[in-house]
CSV table of C-alpha atoms in Angstrom, one decimal:
chain,number,residue,atom,x,y,z
A,1,MET,CA,235.5,135.9,126.9
A,2,THR,CA,232.2,138.4,125.0
A,3,ALA,CA,229.2,137.5,126.5
A,4,GLY,CA,226.7,134.3,125.3
A,5,SER,CA,230.0,133.0,125.2
A,6,ARG,CA,231.4,131.5,127.9
A,7,PHE,CA,231.6,127.7,128.8
A,8,SER,CA,233.9,125.5,131.1
A,9,ARG,CA,235.8,122.5,130.3
A,10,ILE,CA,237.6,120.2,132.4
A,11,THR,CA,241.4,121.2,132.5
A,12,GLY,CA,242.5,118.0,135.1
A,13,THR,CA,241.6,115.3,136.9
A,14,GLY,CA,242.7,113.0,140.5
A,15,SER,CA,241.5,110.4,142.1
A,16,TYR,CA,242.7,108.8,145.1
A,17,LEU,CA,242.2,105.3,147.2
A,18,PRO,CA,243.1,104.4,150.7
A,19,PRO,CA,246.0,101.5,150.5
A,20,ARG,CA,244.0,98.3,152.4
A,21,GLN,CA,242.9,96.8,149.2
A,22,VAL,CA,240.9,94.4,150.4
A,23,SER,CA,240.4,90.8,148.2
A,24,ASN,CA,236.8,89.1,148.1
A,25,ALA,CA,238.4,86.0,149.1
A,26,GLU,CA,239.8,88.2,152.7
A,27,LEU,CA,236.9,89.6,152.7
A,28,ALA,CA,235.0,86.4,152.3
A,29,ALA,CA,237.0,85.1,154.9
A,30,GLU,CA,235.9,87.8,157.8
A,31,LEU,CA,232.6,87.7,157.4
A,32,ALA,CA,232.9,83.8,157.5
A,33,THR,CA,234.1,85.1,161.1
A,34,ARG,CA,230.5,86.3,162.2
A,35,GLY,CA,228.5,83.3,160.4
A,36,ILE,CA,228.3,84.9,156.9
A,37,GLU,CA,229.3,83.0,153.9
A,38,THR,CA,229.4,84.5,150.2
A,39,SER,CA,233.1,83.7,148.3
A,40,ASP,CA,235.0,85.1,145.7
A,41,GLN,CA,232.5,83.4,142.7
A,42,TRP,CA,229.5,85.0,144.3
A,43,ILE,CA,230.9,88.7,144.3
A,44,VAL,CA,231.8,88.2,140.8
A,45,GLU,CA,229.3,86.6,139.3
A,46,ARG,CA,226.7,89.0,141.2
A,47,THR,CA,228.7,92.4,140.4
A,48,GLY,CA,232.0,91.9,138.3
A,49,ILE,CA,233.2,93.6,142.0
A,50,GLN,CA,237.2,91.9,142.2
A,51,ALA,CA,238.1,93.9,145.2
A,52,ARG,CA,237.9,97.3,147.3
A,53,HIS,CA,239.4,99.6,149.0
A,54,PHE,CA,238.5,101.0,152.9
A,55,ALA,CA,239.8,103.8,155.5
A,56,ALA,CA,242.1,103.4,158.3
A,57,ASP,CA,240.1,104.3,161.2
A,58,GLY,CA,240.4,108.5,161.5
A,59,VAL,CA,241.4,108.8,158.1
A,60,THR,CA,237.6,110.8,156.4
A,61,ALA,CA,236.5,112.4,153.1
A,62,SER,CA,237.8,115.4,153.3
A,63,ASP,CA,241.9,113.5,154.3
A,64,LEU,CA,240.5,111.3,150.6
A,65,ALA,CA,239.6,114.7,148.6
A,66,LEU,CA,242.7,116.5,149.5
A,67,GLU,CA,244.6,113.6,147.9
A,68,ALA,CA,242.3,113.3,144.4
A,69,SER,CA,242.8,117.4,144.6
A,70,ARG,CA,246.1,118.0,144.9
A,71,HIS,CA,246.5,115.0,142.1
A,72,ALA,CA,243.6,117.4,139.6
A,73,LEU,CA,245.3,120.4,140.2
A,74,GLU,CA,249.2,119.4,139.3
A,75,SER,CA,247.3,117.1,136.2
A,76,ALA,CA,245.6,120.8,135.2
A,77,GLY,CA,248.4,122.8,135.6
A,78,ARG,CA,246.4,124.9,138.6
A,79,LYS,CA,248.1,126.2,142.3
A,80,ALA,CA,245.1,126.2,145.1
A,81,THR,CA,245.3,130.0,145.6
A,82,GLU,CA,243.9,129.8,141.3
A,83,ILE,CA,240.3,128.1,142.8
A,84,ASP,CA,238.1,130.1,143.0
A,85,LEU,CA,235.1,127.3,144.3
A,86,ILE,CA,234.8,124.2,145.6
A,87,VAL,CA,231.9,121.7,145.2
A,88,VAL,CA,232.1,117.8,147.3
A,89,ALA,CA,229.5,115.4,146.8
A,90,THR,CA,229.9,113.0,149.4
A,91,SER,CA,227.2,110.8,151.2
A,92,THR,CA,230.0,110.8,154.4
A,93,PRO,CA,230.6,113.9,155.3
A,94,ASP,CA,233.2,114.9,158.3
A,95,MET,CA,231.1,115.6,160.5
A,96,VAL,CA,227.0,117.1,159.8
A,97,PHE,CA,228.5,120.9,159.3
A,98,PRO,CA,230.8,122.7,158.9
A,99,SER,CA,230.9,121.1,155.3
A,100,THR,CA,233.4,118.3,154.2
A,101,ALA,CA,234.3,121.1,151.5
A,102,THR,CA,234.9,123.9,153.8
A,103,ILE,CA,236.8,121.2,155.2
A,104,LEU,CA,238.9,120.3,152.4
A,105,GLN,CA,239.4,124.0,151.8
A,106,ASN,CA,240.8,124.9,155.0
A,107,LYS,CA,243.4,121.4,154.0
A,108,LEU,CA,244.3,123.1,150.2
A,109,GLY,CA,245.3,126.1,152.7
A,110,ILE,CA,242.9,128.9,151.2
A,111,ALA,CA,240.3,130.7,151.9
A,112,GLY,CA,237.0,133.0,150.8
A,113,CYS,CA,236.0,131.6,147.7
A,114,PRO,CA,232.3,129.3,148.0
A,115,ALA,CA,232.4,125.8,149.2
A,116,PHE,CA,230.0,124.0,149.8
A,117,ASP,CA,228.5,120.1,150.0
A,118,LEU,CA,226.5,118.0,147.5
A,119,GLN,CA,224.2,114.8,148.6
A,120,ALA,CA,223.0,113.0,146.1
A,121,VAL,CA,224.6,109.7,147.1
A,122,CYS,CA,225.3,108.2,143.7
A,123,SER,CA,225.0,110.4,141.4
A,124,GLY,CA,226.8,113.4,143.0
A,125,PHE,CA,229.6,114.0,141.2
A,126,VAL,CA,227.5,114.2,137.8
A,127,TYR,CA,225.0,116.8,139.6
A,128,ALA,CA,228.8,119.3,141.3
A,129,LEU,CA,229.8,119.1,138.3
A,130,SER,CA,226.5,120.5,136.6
A,131,VAL,CA,226.0,122.5,139.5
A,132,ALA,CA,229.8,124.5,139.1
A,133,ASP,CA,228.8,124.7,135.1
A,134,SER,CA,226.5,126.4,135.8
A,135,MET,CA,228.7,128.9,138.3
A,136,ILE,CA,231.6,128.7,135.6
A,137,ARG,CA,228.9,129.7,132.7
A,138,THR,CA,227.0,132.7,134.5
A,139,GLY,CA,230.9,134.1,135.6
A,140,ALA,CA,230.3,133.4,140.0
A,141,ALA,CA,232.9,131.5,139.2
A,142,SER,CA,236.1,130.6,137.1
A,143,ARG,CA,238.3,127.7,137.8
A,144,ALA,CA,236.2,125.1,140.0
A,145,LEU,CA,237.6,122.3,141.9
A,146,VAL,CA,234.9,119.6,141.8
A,147,VAL,CA,235.5,116.4,144.0
A,148,GLY,CA,233.4,113.1,144.7
A,149,SER,CA,234.7,111.9,147.9
A,150,GLU,CA,233.7,108.9,150.4
A,151,VAL,CA,234.3,106.5,152.6
A,152,PHE,CA,231.1,104.4,152.9
A,153,SER,CA,233.0,101.3,155.5
A,154,ARG,CA,231.8,103.4,157.9
A,155,ILE,CA,228.3,103.2,157.5
A,156,LEU,CA,228.0,98.8,155.6
A,157,ASP,CA,226.2,96.4,158.0
A,158,PHE,CA,228.4,94.1,157.4
A,159,ASN,CA,226.1,91.3,158.5
A,160,ASP,CA,224.3,91.9,155.2
A,161,ARG,CA,225.7,90.6,152.4
A,162,THR,CA,224.2,91.6,150.0
A,163,THR,CA,225.4,95.2,150.6
A,164,CYS,CA,228.7,94.9,152.5
A,165,VAL,CA,230.4,93.2,149.6
A,166,LEU,CA,229.2,96.6,146.8
A,167,PHE,CA,230.7,99.1,148.7
A,168,GLY,CA,234.3,100.8,149.0
A,169,ASP,CA,236.4,104.2,149.7
A,170,GLY,CA,238.1,106.7,147.9
A,171,ALA,CA,237.9,110.1,145.9
A,172,GLY,CA,237.9,112.1,142.2
A,173,ALA,CA,237.4,115.3,141.5
A,174,VAL,CA,238.9,117.3,138.1
A,175,VAL,CA,239.6,120.9,137.5
A,176,LEU,CA,236.9,122.6,135.7
A,177,GLU,CA,237.5,125.9,134.1
A,178,ALA,CA,236.2,128.8,131.9
A,179,SER,CA,236.5,128.6,128.3
A,180,ASP,CA,235.4,129.9,125.2
A,181,THR,CA,234.9,127.2,123.6
A,182,PRO,CA,232.3,124.7,124.7
A,183,GLY,CA,233.4,122.1,126.8
A,184,ILE,CA,230.5,120.5,129.0
A,185,LEU,CA,227.4,120.4,126.5
A,186,ALA,CA,224.8,119.0,128.2
A,187,SER,CA,223.4,117.9,131.6
A,188,ASP,CA,220.0,116.2,132.6
A,189,LEU,CA,219.4,115.8,136.2
A,190,HIS,CA,216.2,114.0,137.9
A,191,ALA,CA,214.8,113.0,140.8
A,192,ASP,CA,212.0,111.0,142.5
A,193,GLY,CA,211.4,111.0,146.5
A,194,ALA,CA,209.0,108.3,145.7
A,195,HIS,CA,211.7,105.0,145.9
A,196,ARG,CA,213.9,107.1,149.3
A,197,ASP,CA,213.7,104.0,150.6
A,198,ILE,CA,215.1,101.1,148.1
A,199,LEU,CA,218.2,102.8,149.0
A,200,CYS,CA,218.5,103.8,151.8
A,201,VAL,CA,220.3,105.2,155.7
A,202,PRO,CA,217.3,105.9,157.5
A,203,GLY,CA,218.9,107.1,160.8
A,204,THR,CA,218.8,110.7,161.8
A,205,VAL,CA,221.2,112.5,165.5
A,206,ALA,CA,219.2,114.2,167.7
A,207,GLY,CA,219.3,115.1,170.9
A,208,GLY,CA,223.2,113.3,171.3
A,209,LYS,CA,221.6,110.3,169.7
A,210,VAL,CA,221.2,108.0,167.2
A,211,LEU,CA,218.0,107.2,165.7
A,212,GLY,CA,216.8,105.4,163.7
A,213,ASP,CA,219.0,103.0,161.7
A,214,PRO,CA,222.5,104.7,161.0
A,215,LEU,CA,223.4,101.4,158.9
A,216,LEU,CA,222.9,101.6,154.7
A,217,LYS,CA,219.2,98.7,153.2
A,218,MET,CA,219.3,98.6,149.6
A,219,ASP,CA,216.3,96.8,147.4
A,220,GLY,CA,219.1,95.3,144.9
A,221,PRO,CA,216.6,93.2,142.5
A,222,ALA,CA,214.4,97.6,142.7
A,223,VAL,CA,217.5,99.2,142.4
A,224,PHE,CA,218.9,97.6,139.2
A,225,LYS,CA,215.6,97.3,137.1
A,226,LEU,CA,215.6,101.8,137.9
A,227,ALA,CA,218.8,102.3,137.5
A,228,VAL,CA,219.1,100.7,134.0
A,229,HIS,CA,215.9,102.2,132.6
A,230,VAL,CA,216.8,106.0,133.8
A,231,LEU,CA,220.4,105.4,133.0
A,232,GLU,CA,219.8,105.2,129.3
A,233,ALA,CA,216.6,107.9,129.0
A,234,SER,CA,219.3,110.8,131.4
A,235,ALA,CA,221.5,109.6,128.3
A,236,ARG,CA,219.5,110.0,125.9
A,237,ALA,CA,218.2,113.3,127.0
A,238,ALA,CA,221.5,114.8,127.0
A,239,LEU,CA,222.3,113.8,123.6
A,240,ARG,CA,219.1,115.1,122.0
A,241,ALA,CA,219.9,118.5,124.2
A,242,ALA,CA,224.0,118.7,122.9
A,243,GLY,CA,222.3,117.6,119.3
A,244,ARG,CA,224.2,115.1,119.7
A,245,SER,CA,223.6,111.5,118.9
A,246,GLU,CA,224.7,108.0,120.3
A,247,THR,CA,227.3,107.5,117.6
A,248,ASP,CA,229.3,110.4,118.8
A,249,ILE,CA,230.2,109.1,121.9
A,250,ASP,CA,233.5,107.5,122.2
A,251,TRP,CA,233.6,106.9,126.7
A,252,LEU,CA,230.7,106.0,128.9
A,253,ILE,CA,231.7,106.1,132.5
A,254,PRO,CA,228.8,105.7,134.6
A,255,HIS,CA,228.6,105.1,138.2
A,256,GLN,CA,230.7,102.6,138.8
A,257,ALA,CA,228.3,100.1,140.7
A,258,ASN,CA,227.4,96.9,139.0
A,259,ILE,CA,229.3,96.0,135.4
A,260,ARG,CA,225.7,94.5,135.0
A,261,ILE,CA,224.0,97.7,135.1
A,262,MET,CA,226.6,99.5,133.4
A,263,HIS,CA,227.3,97.0,130.8
A,264,GLY,CA,222.8,97.4,130.4
A,265,THR,CA,223.2,100.5,129.8
A,266,ALA,CA,226.0,100.4,127.6
A,267,ARG,CA,223.8,98.0,125.1
A,268,LYS,CA,221.1,100.1,125.4
A,269,LEU,CA,222.9,103.1,124.2
A,270,LYS,CA,223.6,100.7,121.2
A,271,LEU,CA,227.7,101.2,122.0
A,272,PRO,CA,230.3,98.6,121.7
A,273,LEU,CA,231.8,97.5,125.3
A,274,ASP,CA,234.8,99.3,124.3
A,275,LYS,CA,233.2,102.0,124.5
A,276,LEU,CA,233.0,102.2,128.3
A,277,VAL,CA,235.1,102.6,130.7
A,278,ALA,CA,234.8,100.0,134.0
A,279,THR,CA,236.7,100.1,137.2
A,280,VAL,CA,235.0,98.7,139.1
A,281,GLN,CA,236.5,95.3,139.8
A,282,THR,CA,239.3,96.7,141.2
A,283,HIS,CA,237.2,98.9,144.0
A,284,GLY,CA,234.0,98.6,143.9
A,285,ASN,CA,231.0,101.1,144.2
A,286,THR,CA,232.4,104.1,145.2
A,287,SER,CA,229.1,106.1,145.6
A,288,ALA,CA,229.7,109.8,143.9
A,289,ALA,CA,233.4,109.2,143.8
A,290,SER,CA,233.3,106.5,141.4
A,291,ILE,CA,233.0,108.6,138.0
A,292,PRO,CA,236.1,111.3,138.7
A,293,LEU,CA,237.7,107.9,139.3
A,294,ALA,CA,237.4,106.5,136.0
A,295,LEU,CA,237.4,110.0,134.1
A,296,ASP,CA,240.8,109.9,135.3
A,297,VAL,CA,242.4,105.7,135.1
A,298,ALA,CA,240.9,106.6,131.7
A,299,CYS,CA,242.7,109.6,131.3
A,300,LYS,CA,246.0,108.1,132.9
A,301,ASP,CA,246.1,105.4,130.7
A,302,GLY,CA,245.7,107.4,126.8
A,303,ARG,CA,242.4,105.7,126.7
A,304,VAL,CA,239.5,109.5,126.8
A,305,LYS,CA,242.2,112.3,124.9
A,306,ARG,CA,241.4,115.9,124.3
A,307,GLY,CA,238.6,116.2,122.5
A,308,ASP,CA,237.0,113.2,123.0
A,309,THR,CA,232.9,113.0,123.0
A,310,VAL,CA,232.4,111.6,127.4
A,311,MET,CA,229.0,110.8,129.0
A,312,LEU,CA,228.8,111.0,132.1
A,313,GLU,CA,226.1,108.9,133.5
A,314,GLY,CA,224.8,108.5,137.9
A,315,VAL,CA,221.8,106.8,139.5
A,316,GLY,CA,222.1,106.8,143.4
A,317,GLY,CA,219.5,107.5,146.5
A,318,GLY,CA,217.0,109.3,146.3
A,319,PHE,CA,216.5,108.0,143.5
A,320,THR,CA,218.7,110.8,142.1
A,321,TRP,CA,220.0,109.8,138.3
A,322,GLY,CA,221.8,112.5,135.7
A,323,ALA,CA,224.5,113.0,133.4
A,324,VAL,CA,226.8,115.6,131.9
A,325,LEU,CA,227.8,115.2,127.8
A,326,LEU,CA,231.3,116.3,126.9
A,327,ASP,CA,234.2,117.5,125.2
A,328,PHE,CA,237.3,116.8,126.5
């Protein structure tokens, strides 16, 4: 590759969901034992979610990431030893430190390459993909493993039906490699900490104790209003940066949080809903894992094909948001 012609492309995708799938009916029955009323109809009408997956006790974000990474490496035809960068997007790390990425690195049986976590909540995978793309373009890496992995079931308040029905556990991964032809075309990333209180886990660890509340809190209407606006703006910014238009998008793969937000974004971009990849119904909101999960599903079922133009976009606590436009 000559100077100025170094790009990055996705060469493999993978995903993993824990074996235990919890239907809306099953979750509603469990919540009823706590005196909390909900139903399959109530959840589906408001979110589109029909089920979610919960990891077994003792299963960590790095365990889920390992399975997704193995699938991505197999898809790319690569060995773990060929990876020279690992970026893991997660808000539910295995421990305070070391990073989940270094734990994943060890589980993959490799050592030496840089490995670090990135925390941007549900926008995490978009952020991580942008960071890995930048490092490949500058020559700091040539073959990256970019992962989103979450065990959100560990931070849910099962006495709050407005949040506990939304989230699930899972992981998704891609192999991103240096290329002489563009793959990642443009990215657009933002954050505004003024909105931190509408989606947060307001707890921390200090002096051997949990300070504050270690469970997820969300102002659903405020998140919805902000999300649809910023997702459209970020997608359009990425299109402008790449010199493309909405008509060039073959597939829109947004963060899988709420089907109404996803439909709203597609309409604002004037995209037919058959160009929207939606998997939220089967796994709920898996935060940083949701975009690579949905991408892998769409690749495996034949929707996303080589040469397709794909828009990835996410929005999450922070508040963070962003989009990545790519040629697959």
